[in-house]
mmCIF file of C-alpha atoms and ligand atoms in Angstrom:
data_model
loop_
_atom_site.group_PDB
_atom_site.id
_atom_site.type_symbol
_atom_site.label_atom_id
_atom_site.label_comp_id
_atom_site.label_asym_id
_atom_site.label_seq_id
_atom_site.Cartn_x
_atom_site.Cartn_y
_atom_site.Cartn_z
ATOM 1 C CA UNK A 1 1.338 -14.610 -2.362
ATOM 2 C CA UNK A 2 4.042 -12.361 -4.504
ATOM 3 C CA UNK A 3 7.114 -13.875 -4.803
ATOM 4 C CA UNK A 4 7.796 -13.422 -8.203
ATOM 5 C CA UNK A 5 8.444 -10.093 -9.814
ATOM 6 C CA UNK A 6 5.519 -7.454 -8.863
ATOM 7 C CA UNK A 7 4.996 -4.466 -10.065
ATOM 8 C CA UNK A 8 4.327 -1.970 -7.460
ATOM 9 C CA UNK A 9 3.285 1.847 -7.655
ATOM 10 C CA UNK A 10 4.913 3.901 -4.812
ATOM 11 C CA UNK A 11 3.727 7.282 -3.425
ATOM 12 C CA UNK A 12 4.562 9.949 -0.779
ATOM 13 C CA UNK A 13 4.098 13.163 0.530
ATOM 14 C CA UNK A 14 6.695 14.767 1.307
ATOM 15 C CA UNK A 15 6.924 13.531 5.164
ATOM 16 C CA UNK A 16 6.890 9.882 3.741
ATOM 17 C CA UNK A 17 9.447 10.657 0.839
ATOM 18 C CA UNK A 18 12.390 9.245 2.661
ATOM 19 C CA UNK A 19 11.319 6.069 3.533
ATOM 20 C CA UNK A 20 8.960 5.684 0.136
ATOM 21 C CA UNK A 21 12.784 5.943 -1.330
ATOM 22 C CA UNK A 22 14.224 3.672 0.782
ATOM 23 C CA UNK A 23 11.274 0.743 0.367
ATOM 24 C CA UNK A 24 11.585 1.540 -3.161
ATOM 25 C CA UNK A 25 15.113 0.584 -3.671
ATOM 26 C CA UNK A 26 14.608 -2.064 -1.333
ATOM 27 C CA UNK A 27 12.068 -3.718 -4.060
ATOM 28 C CA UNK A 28 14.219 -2.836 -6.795
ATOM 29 C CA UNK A 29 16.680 -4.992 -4.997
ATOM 30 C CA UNK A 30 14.293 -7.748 -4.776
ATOM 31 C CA UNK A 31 13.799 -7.683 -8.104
ATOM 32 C CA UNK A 32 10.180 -5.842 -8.520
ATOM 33 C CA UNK A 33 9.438 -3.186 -10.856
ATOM 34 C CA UNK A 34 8.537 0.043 -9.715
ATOM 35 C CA UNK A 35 6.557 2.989 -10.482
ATOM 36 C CA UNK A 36 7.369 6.201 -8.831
ATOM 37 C CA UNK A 37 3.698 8.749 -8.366
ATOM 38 C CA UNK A 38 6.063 10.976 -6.536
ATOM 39 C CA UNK A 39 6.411 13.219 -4.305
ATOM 40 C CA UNK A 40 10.024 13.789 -5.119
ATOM 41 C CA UNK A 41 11.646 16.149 -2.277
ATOM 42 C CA UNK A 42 11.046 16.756 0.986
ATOM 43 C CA UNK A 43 9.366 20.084 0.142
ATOM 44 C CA UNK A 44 5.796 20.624 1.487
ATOM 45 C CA UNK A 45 3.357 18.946 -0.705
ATOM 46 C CA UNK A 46 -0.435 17.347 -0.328
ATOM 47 C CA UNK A 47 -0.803 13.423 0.566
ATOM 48 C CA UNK A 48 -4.623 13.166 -1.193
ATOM 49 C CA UNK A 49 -2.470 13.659 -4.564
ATOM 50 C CA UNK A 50 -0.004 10.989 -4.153
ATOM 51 C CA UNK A 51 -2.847 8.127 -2.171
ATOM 52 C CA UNK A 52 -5.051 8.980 -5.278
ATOM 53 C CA UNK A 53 -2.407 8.461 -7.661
ATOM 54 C CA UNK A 54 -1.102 5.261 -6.369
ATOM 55 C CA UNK A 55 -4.675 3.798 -6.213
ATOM 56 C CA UNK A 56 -5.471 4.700 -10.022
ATOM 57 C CA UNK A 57 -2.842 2.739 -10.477
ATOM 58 C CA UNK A 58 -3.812 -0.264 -8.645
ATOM 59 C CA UNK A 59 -7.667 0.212 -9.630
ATOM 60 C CA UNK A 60 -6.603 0.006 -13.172
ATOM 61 C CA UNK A 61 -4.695 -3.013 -13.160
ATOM 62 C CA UNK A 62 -1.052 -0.724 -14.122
ATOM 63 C CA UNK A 63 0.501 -2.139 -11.307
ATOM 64 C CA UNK A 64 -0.233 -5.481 -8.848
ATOM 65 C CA UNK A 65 -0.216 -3.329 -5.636
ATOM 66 C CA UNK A 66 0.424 -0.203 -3.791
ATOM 67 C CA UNK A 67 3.031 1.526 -1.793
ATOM 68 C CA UNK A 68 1.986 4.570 -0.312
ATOM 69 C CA UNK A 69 3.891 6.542 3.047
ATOM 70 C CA UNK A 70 2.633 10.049 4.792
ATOM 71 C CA UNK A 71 3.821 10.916 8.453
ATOM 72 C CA UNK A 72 1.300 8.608 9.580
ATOM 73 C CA UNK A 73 -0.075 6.500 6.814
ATOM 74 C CA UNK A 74 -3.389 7.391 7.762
ATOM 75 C CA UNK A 75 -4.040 10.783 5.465
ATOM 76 C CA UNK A 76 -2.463 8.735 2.713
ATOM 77 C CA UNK A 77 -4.808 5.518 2.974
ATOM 78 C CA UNK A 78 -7.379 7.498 3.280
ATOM 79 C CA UNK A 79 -7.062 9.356 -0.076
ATOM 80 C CA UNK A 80 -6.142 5.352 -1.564
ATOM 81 C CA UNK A 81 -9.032 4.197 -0.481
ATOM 82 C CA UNK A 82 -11.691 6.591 -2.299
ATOM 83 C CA UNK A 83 -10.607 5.284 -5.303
ATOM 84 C CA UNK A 84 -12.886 2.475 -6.349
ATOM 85 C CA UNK A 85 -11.505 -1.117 -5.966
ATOM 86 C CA UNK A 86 -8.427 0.251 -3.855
ATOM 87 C CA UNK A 87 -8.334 -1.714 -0.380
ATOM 88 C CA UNK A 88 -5.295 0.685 1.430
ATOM 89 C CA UNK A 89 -3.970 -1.068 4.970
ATOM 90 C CA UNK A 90 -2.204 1.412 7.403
ATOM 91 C CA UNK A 91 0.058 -0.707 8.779
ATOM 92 C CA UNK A 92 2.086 -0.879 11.591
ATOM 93 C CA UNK A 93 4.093 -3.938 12.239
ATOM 94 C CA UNK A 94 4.714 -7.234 10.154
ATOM 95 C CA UNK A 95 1.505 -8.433 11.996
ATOM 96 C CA UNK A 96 -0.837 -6.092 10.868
ATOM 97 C CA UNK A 97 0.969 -6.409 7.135
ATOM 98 C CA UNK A 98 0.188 -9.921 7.213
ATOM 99 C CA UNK A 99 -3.337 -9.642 8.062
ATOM 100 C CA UNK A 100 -3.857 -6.849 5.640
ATOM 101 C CA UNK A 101 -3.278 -9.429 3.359
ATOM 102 C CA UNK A 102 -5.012 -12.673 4.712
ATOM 103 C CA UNK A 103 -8.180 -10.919 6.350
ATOM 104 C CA UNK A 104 -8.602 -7.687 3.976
ATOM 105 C CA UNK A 105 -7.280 -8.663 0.726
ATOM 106 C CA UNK A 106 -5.216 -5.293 1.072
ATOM 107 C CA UNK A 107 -3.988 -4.085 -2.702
ATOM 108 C CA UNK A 108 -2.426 -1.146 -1.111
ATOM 109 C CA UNK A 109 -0.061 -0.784 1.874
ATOM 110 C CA UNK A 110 0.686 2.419 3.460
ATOM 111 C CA UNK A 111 3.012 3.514 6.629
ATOM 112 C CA UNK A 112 3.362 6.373 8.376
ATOM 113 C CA UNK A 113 7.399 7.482 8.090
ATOM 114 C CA UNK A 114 6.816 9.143 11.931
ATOM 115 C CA UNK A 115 5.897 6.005 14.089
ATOM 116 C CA UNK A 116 7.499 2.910 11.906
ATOM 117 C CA UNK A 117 11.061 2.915 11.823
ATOM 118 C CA UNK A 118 12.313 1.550 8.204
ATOM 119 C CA UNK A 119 13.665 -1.640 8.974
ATOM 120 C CA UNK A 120 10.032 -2.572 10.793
ATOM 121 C CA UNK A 121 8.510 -0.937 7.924
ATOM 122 C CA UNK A 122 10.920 -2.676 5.340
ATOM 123 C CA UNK A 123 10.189 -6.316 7.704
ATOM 124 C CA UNK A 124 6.622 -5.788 7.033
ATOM 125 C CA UNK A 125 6.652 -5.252 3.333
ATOM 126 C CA UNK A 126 8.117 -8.344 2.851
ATOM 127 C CA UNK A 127 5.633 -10.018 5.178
ATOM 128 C CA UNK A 128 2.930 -8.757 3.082
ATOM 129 C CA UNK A 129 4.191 -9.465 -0.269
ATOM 130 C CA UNK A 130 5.195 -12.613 1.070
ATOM 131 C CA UNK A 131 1.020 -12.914 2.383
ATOM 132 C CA UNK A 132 -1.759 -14.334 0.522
ATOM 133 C CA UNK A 133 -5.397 -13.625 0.777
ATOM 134 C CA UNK A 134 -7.267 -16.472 3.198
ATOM 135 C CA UNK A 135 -10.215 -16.125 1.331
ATOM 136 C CA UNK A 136 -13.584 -18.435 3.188
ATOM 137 C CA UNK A 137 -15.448 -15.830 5.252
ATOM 138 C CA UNK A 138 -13.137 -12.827 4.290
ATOM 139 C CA UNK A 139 -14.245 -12.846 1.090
ATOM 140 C CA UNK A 140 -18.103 -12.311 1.752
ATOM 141 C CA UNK A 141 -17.272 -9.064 3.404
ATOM 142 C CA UNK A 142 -14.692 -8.030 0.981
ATOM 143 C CA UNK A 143 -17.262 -8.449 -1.421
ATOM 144 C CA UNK A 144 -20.059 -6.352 1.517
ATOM 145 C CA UNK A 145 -17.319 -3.874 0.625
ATOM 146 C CA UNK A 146 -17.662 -3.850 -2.952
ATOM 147 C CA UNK A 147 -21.516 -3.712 -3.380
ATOM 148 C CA UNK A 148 -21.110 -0.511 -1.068
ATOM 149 C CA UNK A 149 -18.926 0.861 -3.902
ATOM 150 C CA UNK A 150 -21.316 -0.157 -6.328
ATOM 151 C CA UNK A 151 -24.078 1.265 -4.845
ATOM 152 C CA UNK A 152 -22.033 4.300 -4.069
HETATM 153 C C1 LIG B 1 2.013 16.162 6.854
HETATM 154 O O1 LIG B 1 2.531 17.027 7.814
HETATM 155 C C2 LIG B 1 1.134 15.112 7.531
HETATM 156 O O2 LIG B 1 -0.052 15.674 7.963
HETATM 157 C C3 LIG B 1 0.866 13.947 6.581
HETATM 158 O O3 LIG B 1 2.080 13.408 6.177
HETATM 159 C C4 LIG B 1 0.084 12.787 7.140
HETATM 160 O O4 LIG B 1 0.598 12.360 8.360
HETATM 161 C C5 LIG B 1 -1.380 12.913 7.143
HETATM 162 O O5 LIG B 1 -2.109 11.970 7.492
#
């Protein structure tokens, strides 16, 4: 569970640079500390650089978790998730936030800016911040998950 302060790397393309804006003064409010990977306009950019750059920063321990928006979260998570020890959740609603957390162990939370609206999207942040791993027979296959990185 993160209560306390977190520090969080966001990252958008640029159809997810509105509402990566929005969730990211929406932390800052909450008192978390933020690191921006960009994008930082709306102008036409490529999601694979910003999902990439968010999980390097979450593989290697920068940051506590991820923050990543595209027009549909799925391009983005995607491009998290080939990064080794990344575990990137599209995410939909605060239920899906909150199992990212319990079931998956999710490090990384992306949304898509064209089918959440931003006070769902903002809801389910906090759920999943607010979310804990469960641990018991989620970790063996988070772990399944691992050796195929290993072996990769
Ligand atoms: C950009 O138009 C769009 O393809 C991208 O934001 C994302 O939805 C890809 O998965």
């Amino acid at each position: 569970m993160y209560t306390l302060r977190v520090r969080i790397a966001v990252g958008a393309d640029h159809a997810g640079y509105r509402l990566k804006e929005l969730l990211a003064s929406h932390l800052r409010e909450l008192g978390h500390e933020i690191e921006d990977c960009g994008t930082d306009s709306e102008e036409s950019v490529d999601y694979p650089v910003y999902g990439k750059a968010v999980g390097e920063k979450v593989a290697s321990k920068d940051v506590d978790l991820g923050l990543c928006v595209c027009g549909t979260g799925i391009g983005i998570s995607i491009a998290a998730n080939k990064v080794i020890g990344v575990r990137a959740a599209a995410v939909h609603d605060v239920t899906s936030a909150r199992l990212a957390r319990e079931h998956n162990n999710a490090n990384v939370i992306c949304f898509g800016s064209r089918i959440i609206g931003p006070e769902v999207a903002k809801d389910a942040l906090d759920r999943f911040l607010a979310s804990a791993f469960a641990g018991g027979r989620h970790e063996r296959r988070i772990d399944e998950i691992a050796e195929m990185e290993i072996n990769r």
